[in-house]
Coordinates of C-alpha atoms in Angstrom, one line a residue:
M1 CA 11.2 -72.6 -45.9
T2 CA 13.3 -69.6 -45.0
E3 CA 15.5 -70.2 -48.0
K4 CA 12.6 -70.5 -50.3
R5 CA 14.3 -73.4 -52.2
I6 CA 15.2 -77.0 -51.6
V7 CA 18.5 -76.8 -49.8
V8 CA 19.3 -80.6 -49.2
T9 CA 19.1 -83.2 -52.0
E10 CA 16.6 -85.9 -51.4
F11 CA 16.0 -89.2 -53.2
G12 CA 14.1 -87.8 -56.1
T13 CA 14.6 -84.0 -55.8
Y14 CA 17.9 -82.1 -55.9
A15 CA 18.9 -79.0 -54.0
Y16 CA 18.8 -75.8 -55.9
P17 CA 22.1 -74.1 -55.9
D18 CA 22.8 -71.1 -53.6
P19 CA 22.4 -68.2 -56.0
C20 CA 25.2 -66.5 -54.0
K21 CA 27.7 -69.3 -55.1
N22 CA 29.1 -69.8 -58.5
I23 CA 30.3 -73.2 -59.9
F24 CA 33.7 -72.7 -58.5
S25 CA 32.6 -72.2 -54.9
R26 CA 30.3 -75.3 -55.4
F27 CA 33.3 -77.2 -56.6
F28 CA 35.3 -76.4 -53.5
S29 CA 32.4 -77.2 -51.3
Y30 CA 32.5 -80.8 -52.7
F31 CA 35.8 -81.3 -50.9
K32 CA 34.1 -80.5 -47.6
G33 CA 31.9 -83.5 -48.1
V34 CA 28.5 -84.1 -49.7
E35 CA 25.6 -82.8 -47.6
V36 CA 23.4 -85.8 -46.9
T37 CA 19.8 -85.7 -46.0
D38 CA 18.7 -86.2 -42.4
N39 CA 15.1 -86.8 -43.3
A40 CA 14.7 -89.9 -41.2
L41 CA 11.2 -90.8 -42.5
V42 CA 11.6 -94.5 -43.3
N43 CA 11.7 -96.6 -40.0
V44 CA 12.2 -96.6 -36.3
Y45 CA 14.2 -99.1 -34.3
P46 CA 15.6 -99.5 -30.7
V47 CA 19.2 -99.4 -29.7
G48 CA 19.5 -100.2 -25.9
E49 CA 16.9 -98.0 -24.2
D50 CA 16.8 -95.4 -27.0
Y51 CA 14.8 -95.2 -30.2
Y52 CA 16.1 -94.0 -33.5
A53 CA 14.3 -92.8 -36.6
C54 CA 16.2 -93.6 -39.8
T55 CA 16.4 -93.4 -43.6
E56 CA 19.2 -94.9 -45.7
T57 CA 22.0 -92.6 -45.0
N58 CA 24.6 -92.5 -42.2
F59 CA 22.5 -90.2 -40.2
I60 CA 20.0 -91.6 -37.7
T61 CA 17.9 -89.4 -35.3
R62 CA 17.3 -90.3 -31.7
I63 CA 13.8 -89.5 -30.6
N64 CA 11.7 -89.4 -27.5
P65 CA 9.4 -92.4 -28.0
D66 CA 6.7 -90.8 -25.9
T67 CA 6.6 -87.3 -27.5
L68 CA 8.4 -88.1 -30.8
E69 CA 10.5 -85.0 -30.3
T70 CA 14.1 -85.0 -31.7
I71 CA 16.8 -85.5 -29.1
K72 CA 19.9 -85.5 -31.3
Q73 CA 21.3 -86.6 -34.7
V74 CA 23.8 -89.4 -34.7
D75 CA 26.3 -90.0 -37.5
L76 CA 27.1 -93.8 -37.8
C77 CA 30.3 -93.0 -39.6
K78 CA 31.7 -91.9 -36.2
Y79 CA 31.2 -95.4 -34.8
V80 CA 31.7 -97.9 -37.7
S81 CA 33.0 -98.0 -41.2
V82 CA 29.9 -97.5 -43.3
N83 CA 28.9 -94.7 -45.8
G84 CA 25.3 -95.4 -45.0
A85 CA 23.0 -98.1 -43.5
T86 CA 19.7 -99.6 -44.4
A87 CA 16.4 -98.7 -42.7
H88 CA 15.8 -102.4 -42.1
P89 CA 18.1 -103.5 -39.3
H90 CA 17.5 -106.7 -37.5
V91 CA 16.9 -106.5 -33.7
E92 CA 17.3 -109.7 -31.8
N93 CA 15.3 -110.5 -28.6
D94 CA 18.2 -109.6 -26.4
G95 CA 18.5 -106.2 -28.1
T96 CA 21.4 -106.8 -30.3
V97 CA 21.1 -104.9 -33.6
Y98 CA 22.5 -105.9 -37.0
N99 CA 22.6 -103.8 -40.1
I100 CA 24.4 -103.5 -43.4
G101 CA 25.9 -100.6 -45.2
N102 CA 28.4 -100.0 -48.0
C103 CA 32.0 -99.0 -47.4
F104 CA 35.4 -98.7 -48.9
G105 CA 37.1 -102.1 -48.6
K106 CA 40.5 -103.3 -49.6
N107 CA 42.4 -101.3 -52.3
F108 CA 39.6 -98.6 -52.2
A109 CA 37.2 -101.1 -53.8
L110 CA 33.6 -100.9 -52.5
A111 CA 32.3 -103.5 -50.1
Y112 CA 29.4 -104.1 -47.7
N113 CA 29.9 -104.2 -44.0
I114 CA 27.7 -106.0 -41.6
I115 CA 27.6 -104.0 -38.3
R116 CA 26.7 -105.2 -34.9
I117 CA 25.4 -102.9 -32.0
P118 CA 25.3 -104.9 -28.7
P119 CA 22.5 -104.7 -26.2
L120 CA 22.7 -102.4 -23.2
Q121 CA 25.3 -103.7 -20.7
A122 CA 25.6 -103.4 -17.0
D123 CA 27.8 -100.3 -17.3
K124 CA 24.9 -98.4 -19.0
D125 CA 27.3 -97.1 -21.6
D126 CA 25.7 -96.1 -24.9
P127 CA 25.7 -99.3 -27.1
M128 CA 26.6 -97.2 -30.1
N129 CA 30.1 -96.8 -28.5
K130 CA 30.6 -100.6 -28.8
S131 CA 29.5 -100.9 -32.4
E132 CA 31.6 -103.2 -34.6
V133 CA 32.0 -104.7 -38.1
V134 CA 31.5 -108.4 -37.9
V135 CA 31.9 -109.3 -41.5
Q136 CA 32.5 -107.7 -45.0
F137 CA 30.9 -108.8 -48.2
P138 CA 32.8 -108.0 -51.4
C139 CA 31.2 -105.9 -54.2
S140 CA 30.9 -107.4 -57.7
D141 CA 31.7 -104.0 -59.2
R142 CA 34.5 -102.0 -57.8
F143 CA 32.9 -98.5 -58.2
K144 CA 29.2 -99.5 -58.5
P145 CA 27.7 -100.9 -55.4
S146 CA 24.3 -102.5 -55.5
Y147 CA 21.3 -100.8 -53.9
V148 CA 20.7 -102.5 -50.5
H149 CA 17.4 -102.1 -48.7
S150 CA 17.4 -105.2 -46.4
F151 CA 19.1 -108.5 -45.7
G152 CA 18.5 -111.9 -44.1
L153 CA 19.5 -113.1 -40.7
T154 CA 19.2 -116.4 -38.9
A155 CA 20.8 -117.8 -35.7
N156 CA 23.9 -118.7 -37.6
Y157 CA 24.0 -117.0 -40.9
I158 CA 23.7 -113.7 -42.7
V159 CA 22.3 -113.5 -46.2
F160 CA 23.0 -110.5 -48.5
V161 CA 21.4 -110.3 -52.0
E162 CA 23.4 -108.3 -54.5
Q163 CA 21.0 -107.1 -57.1
P164 CA 21.7 -105.6 -60.6
V165 CA 20.4 -102.1 -59.5
K166 CA 23.6 -100.2 -59.1
I167 CA 24.8 -96.8 -57.7
N168 CA 27.3 -95.1 -60.0
L169 CA 29.7 -93.8 -57.4
L170 CA 31.7 -91.5 -59.6
K171 CA 28.4 -90.0 -60.9
F172 CA 27.2 -89.7 -57.3
L173 CA 30.2 -87.8 -56.2
S174 CA 30.6 -85.5 -59.1
S175 CA 27.1 -84.9 -60.6
W176 CA 25.4 -84.4 -57.3
S177 CA 28.0 -82.0 -55.9
L178 CA 28.6 -79.9 -59.1
W179 CA 25.6 -80.3 -61.5
G180 CA 22.6 -80.7 -59.2
A181 CA 21.7 -84.4 -59.6
N182 CA 19.7 -86.4 -57.0
Y183 CA 20.0 -90.0 -55.8
M184 CA 17.7 -91.4 -58.6
D185 CA 20.0 -89.8 -61.2
C186 CA 22.9 -91.9 -60.0
F187 CA 21.1 -95.3 -60.3
E188 CA 21.8 -97.6 -63.3
S189 CA 21.2 -101.3 -64.1
N190 CA 23.7 -104.0 -64.9
E191 CA 21.9 -105.9 -67.6
T192 CA 24.1 -109.0 -67.5
M193 CA 25.0 -109.8 -63.9
G194 CA 21.7 -111.3 -62.7
V195 CA 21.6 -111.6 -58.9
W196 CA 24.4 -112.8 -56.6
L197 CA 23.6 -114.1 -53.2
H198 CA 26.3 -114.1 -50.5
V199 CA 26.3 -116.0 -47.2
A200 CA 28.4 -115.4 -44.1
E201 CA 28.7 -117.3 -40.8
K202 CA 27.2 -114.9 -38.2
K203 CA 29.3 -115.9 -35.2
K204 CA 32.6 -116.5 -36.9
G205 CA 32.3 -113.5 -39.3
K206 CA 33.5 -115.8 -42.1
L207 CA 32.2 -115.7 -45.7
L208 CA 30.9 -119.0 -47.2
N209 CA 33.0 -119.8 -50.3
I210 CA 29.9 -120.7 -52.4
K211 CA 28.7 -118.7 -55.4
Y212 CA 25.0 -118.5 -55.6
R213 CA 23.5 -117.0 -58.8
T214 CA 20.1 -116.5 -60.2
S215 CA 18.2 -114.4 -62.8
A216 CA 17.8 -110.7 -62.4
F217 CA 15.3 -109.1 -60.0
N218 CA 14.9 -105.9 -57.9
L219 CA 14.7 -106.4 -54.2
F220 CA 13.6 -104.2 -51.3
H221 CA 12.2 -106.5 -48.6
H222 CA 13.2 -109.8 -47.2
I223 CA 10.2 -111.7 -45.8
N224 CA 12.1 -114.2 -43.6
T225 CA 15.2 -116.4 -43.7
Y226 CA 15.7 -119.7 -41.8
E227 CA 17.8 -122.8 -41.6
D228 CA 16.6 -126.3 -42.3
N229 CA 18.7 -129.5 -42.6
G230 CA 21.7 -128.0 -44.3
F231 CA 19.8 -125.4 -46.3
L232 CA 18.9 -121.7 -46.0
I233 CA 15.4 -120.8 -47.0
V234 CA 15.3 -117.2 -48.2
D235 CA 11.8 -115.7 -48.9
L236 CA 11.8 -112.4 -50.7
C237 CA 9.5 -109.8 -52.3
T238 CA 11.0 -109.4 -55.8
W239 CA 10.3 -107.4 -58.9
K240 CA 11.4 -109.4 -62.0
G241 CA 14.1 -107.9 -64.2
F242 CA 17.1 -105.6 -64.0
E243 CA 15.3 -102.3 -64.6
F244 CA 14.9 -100.2 -61.4
V245 CA 11.2 -100.3 -60.4
Y246 CA 11.6 -96.8 -58.9
N247 CA 11.8 -95.4 -62.4
Y248 CA 8.0 -95.8 -62.5
L249 CA 7.2 -94.2 -59.2
Y250 CA 7.7 -90.6 -60.1
L251 CA 4.7 -88.4 -59.0
A252 CA 4.0 -87.5 -62.7
N253 CA 3.3 -91.2 -63.3
L254 CA 1.2 -91.7 -60.1
R255 CA -0.8 -88.6 -60.5
A256 CA -2.0 -89.5 -64.0
N257 CA -5.5 -90.9 -64.6
W258 CA -6.1 -94.5 -63.5
E259 CA -5.8 -96.0 -67.0
E260 CA -2.4 -94.3 -67.5
V261 CA -1.2 -95.5 -64.1
K262 CA -2.1 -99.1 -65.2
R263 CA -0.3 -98.6 -68.5
Q264 CA 2.8 -97.5 -66.8
A265 CA 2.6 -100.4 -64.2
E266 CA 2.4 -102.9 -67.1
K267 CA 5.8 -101.7 -68.5
A268 CA 7.5 -102.0 -65.1
P269 CA 9.2 -105.0 -63.5
Q270 CA 6.4 -107.4 -62.3
P271 CA 6.1 -108.3 -58.7
E272 CA 6.5 -111.8 -57.2
A273 CA 7.0 -113.2 -53.8
R274 CA 9.6 -116.0 -54.0
R275 CA 11.3 -118.7 -52.0
Y276 CA 15.0 -119.5 -52.7
V277 CA 16.7 -122.5 -51.1
L278 CA 20.6 -122.3 -50.7
P279 CA 22.5 -125.4 -49.9
L280 CA 25.2 -124.8 -47.3
S281 CA 27.7 -127.3 -48.6
I282 CA 28.5 -128.7 -52.0
D283 CA 30.2 -131.8 -53.4
K284 CA 31.7 -131.5 -56.9
A285 CA 30.4 -135.0 -57.6
D286 CA 26.9 -133.5 -57.7
T287 CA 27.7 -131.2 -60.7
G288 CA 24.6 -130.9 -62.8
K289 CA 22.2 -132.1 -60.1
N290 CA 19.6 -130.3 -58.1
L291 CA 20.9 -130.1 -54.6
V292 CA 17.6 -129.3 -52.8
T293 CA 16.3 -132.3 -51.0
L294 CA 13.6 -130.6 -48.9
P295 CA 10.2 -132.2 -49.5
Y296 CA 8.1 -129.1 -49.1
T297 CA 9.5 -126.8 -51.8
T298 CA 9.8 -126.7 -55.6
A299 CA 12.8 -124.4 -55.5
T300 CA 16.0 -125.8 -57.0
A301 CA 19.7 -125.2 -56.6
T302 CA 21.8 -126.8 -59.4
L303 CA 25.6 -127.1 -59.1
R304 CA 27.2 -126.0 -62.4
S305 CA 30.6 -127.0 -63.9
D306 CA 32.0 -123.6 -62.9
E307 CA 31.1 -124.4 -59.3
T308 CA 28.4 -121.8 -59.2
I309 CA 25.0 -122.8 -57.9
W310 CA 22.1 -121.6 -60.1
L311 CA 19.0 -121.0 -58.1
E312 CA 15.4 -121.3 -59.4
P313 CA 12.7 -120.1 -57.0
E314 CA 9.4 -121.4 -55.8
V315 CA 6.7 -118.7 -56.3
I316 CA 4.7 -118.2 -53.1
F317 CA 2.6 -115.3 -54.3
S318 CA 2.0 -113.8 -57.8
G319 CA -0.8 -111.9 -59.3
P320 CA -1.1 -109.8 -62.4
R321 CA 0.3 -106.3 -61.5
H322 CA -0.5 -107.1 -57.9
A323 CA 2.4 -107.0 -55.4
F324 CA 2.7 -108.4 -51.9
E325 CA 5.1 -105.9 -50.4
F326 CA 6.1 -104.4 -47.0
P327 CA 6.1 -107.8 -45.5
Q328 CA 5.7 -108.5 -41.7
I329 CA 5.8 -111.6 -39.6
N330 CA 5.5 -112.6 -36.0
Y331 CA 9.1 -111.2 -35.7
K332 CA 9.9 -111.8 -32.0
K333 CA 9.1 -115.5 -32.2
Y334 CA 9.7 -116.4 -35.8
C335 CA 12.5 -114.3 -37.3
G336 CA 15.2 -116.6 -38.5
K337 CA 13.0 -119.6 -37.8
P338 CA 10.6 -121.8 -39.8
Y339 CA 7.3 -120.0 -40.0
T340 CA 3.9 -120.1 -41.7
Y341 CA 2.4 -116.6 -42.0
T342 CA 3.3 -113.2 -43.4
Y343 CA 1.4 -110.1 -43.7
G344 CA 1.8 -107.6 -46.5
L345 CA 0.6 -104.4 -48.2
G346 CA -1.2 -105.2 -51.5
L347 CA -0.2 -103.0 -54.3
N348 CA -2.5 -102.8 -57.2
H349 CA -0.6 -101.3 -60.2
F350 CA 1.7 -99.7 -57.4
V351 CA -1.4 -98.3 -55.5
P352 CA -1.7 -99.6 -52.0
D353 CA -5.4 -100.7 -51.7
R354 CA -5.5 -103.8 -49.5
L355 CA -3.9 -105.7 -46.7
C356 CA -3.0 -109.3 -47.2
K357 CA -2.2 -112.4 -45.1
L358 CA -0.2 -115.2 -46.8
N359 CA 0.3 -118.8 -45.7
V360 CA 3.7 -119.4 -47.2
K361 CA 3.3 -123.2 -47.0
T362 CA -0.2 -123.6 -48.7
K363 CA -0.2 -120.1 -50.5
E364 CA -3.7 -119.4 -49.1
T365 CA -4.4 -115.7 -48.7
W366 CA -6.8 -113.5 -46.7
V367 CA -7.5 -109.9 -47.7
W368 CA -8.9 -106.8 -46.1
Q369 CA -10.0 -104.1 -48.5
E370 CA -12.4 -101.1 -48.6
P371 CA -13.2 -98.8 -51.6
D372 CA -11.2 -95.5 -51.6
S373 CA -9.1 -96.6 -48.7
Y374 CA -5.3 -96.8 -48.8
P375 CA -3.6 -98.7 -46.0
S376 CA 0.1 -98.7 -45.0
E377 CA 2.5 -101.4 -43.9
P378 CA 0.7 -104.0 -41.6
I379 CA 2.3 -104.3 -38.1
F380 CA 1.7 -107.6 -36.4
V381 CA 1.2 -107.4 -32.7
S382 CA 1.2 -110.8 -30.9
H383 CA -1.3 -111.5 -28.1
P384 CA 0.5 -111.6 -24.7
D385 CA -0.7 -115.1 -24.1
A386 CA -0.5 -116.4 -27.7
L387 CA -0.5 -120.1 -28.3
E388 CA -0.3 -120.0 -32.1
E389 CA 1.8 -118.0 -34.6
D390 CA -1.0 -115.8 -35.8
D391 CA -2.6 -115.1 -32.4
G392 CA -2.7 -111.3 -32.4
V393 CA -3.8 -108.3 -34.3
V394 CA -2.6 -106.4 -37.3
L395 CA -2.3 -102.6 -37.2
S396 CA -2.3 -100.3 -40.2
I397 CA -2.7 -96.5 -40.8
V398 CA -5.3 -96.1 -43.5
I399 CA -6.0 -92.9 -45.4
S400 CA -9.4 -92.3 -47.0
P401 CA -9.4 -89.0 -48.8
G402 CA -12.7 -87.5 -49.6
A403 CA -14.4 -89.8 -47.1
G404 CA -15.8 -87.0 -44.9
P405 CA -14.4 -85.1 -41.8
K406 CA -12.3 -88.1 -40.7
P407 CA -9.9 -88.9 -43.5
A408 CA -7.6 -91.3 -41.7
Y409 CA -7.7 -94.0 -39.0
L410 CA -5.8 -96.7 -37.3
L411 CA -7.2 -100.0 -38.4
I412 CA -7.1 -103.0 -36.1
L413 CA -7.6 -106.5 -37.7
N414 CA -7.9 -109.9 -36.3
A415 CA -4.6 -111.5 -37.5
K416 CA -6.2 -114.9 -38.0
D417 CA -8.8 -114.0 -40.5
M418 CA -8.1 -110.3 -41.4
S419 CA -11.6 -109.3 -40.1
E420 CA -11.9 -105.8 -38.6
V421 CA -11.7 -105.5 -34.8
A422 CA -11.9 -101.8 -34.5
R423 CA -10.7 -98.5 -36.0
A424 CA -9.6 -95.2 -34.3
E425 CA -10.5 -92.3 -36.5
V426 CA -8.8 -88.9 -36.6
E427 CA -9.9 -85.6 -38.1
V428 CA -6.5 -84.9 -39.7
I429 CA -4.8 -86.0 -42.8
I430 CA -2.0 -88.5 -42.0
P431 CA 0.8 -88.8 -44.6
V432 CA 1.4 -92.1 -46.2
T433 CA 3.9 -94.0 -44.1
F434 CA 6.6 -96.5 -44.8
H435 CA 7.7 -98.6 -41.8
G436 CA 7.3 -98.6 -38.1
L437 CA 7.1 -100.6 -35.0
F438 CA 4.7 -101.3 -32.1
K439 CA 5.9 -100.3 -28.7
R440 CA 4.1 -101.4 -25.5
V441 CA 3.8 -98.7 -22.8

């Protein structure tokens, strides 16, 4: 505010240059390192006894979970070899944190590191000091890493989906520093690669030498991943095609009249929740055959003559321009395990106007929806004495502009049938949120 200009480049806006600096001084400032946003607005997760707000850069912000005040900024680069990390780490029940970020691998080629932060130990030392890289996934393109937003984790395996949405690193380093580009300006699509899926053994830190391939899609959120009789079941919220769906989310598009919003959405990649099944071992004698033998899925995995495995998914949710996104499950009990239910935010032509529950086995759905109400990510909270997977409630922040003196509220739904239990209204406008967590006090 004091500078009266944007001073740090964000995802879709770039920093206006300092009028006191010419192009040469800006050039030399590049060699001091690119100034990266510390706007930790995407998610919150625990590390030991601490809580961190995060975005998708190397900076995370330690906060006071009671007051939400900032305690300090932490640079992950000082602990592990990553240039950034996702806002969707996995947190195991013992407190171990896993995350993924891109890095420079062998011969200065880009790669993706899985990092592990252990739980708090008896010595009470900050777990960040004991962070380590457990496995490295290679990048399909030496200077163009794929955009990574989340990954899959089971008791024994890590799943990384390498999508065709790429970050042009050379453009990122030069254009952003010198010519005033933003993150979005550095994205491009590889129209021919499709999607590559990589698997590593979690405990051994060893890559599986199996090449999984499928047709192109955008990916932001994994729903869940689990093991079953020699297969990995990977459930994803996808957007079909290689074009980056974010190209359609500029404010100019979303602020248009409703008919224009719908026209833009019809041009964009279409959403689909999918199940992929990955065989964990192959036999060359099975070339040309579908290797999936699980009786409850129509997903296929065909071994090709070049020893790649071509995957075709089972569609578990699909609607015309209706997305099932921001998925949540009964995470503590069912992450990495066979499960039945997932909860999601329903996007109608990109506009969040409903909350959904999906049975991934039967594809049955339940919906909460009210006119002129726009919910956020559903957070599942299990009942303390739960006997079933969906015993609990679903929490969501809902904004309802123009609805009177109380334009926002915390919505509480019965997780079994998505019926309303209660709402806590406030007299202030709450910004639309991305992700979060429920913390018992």
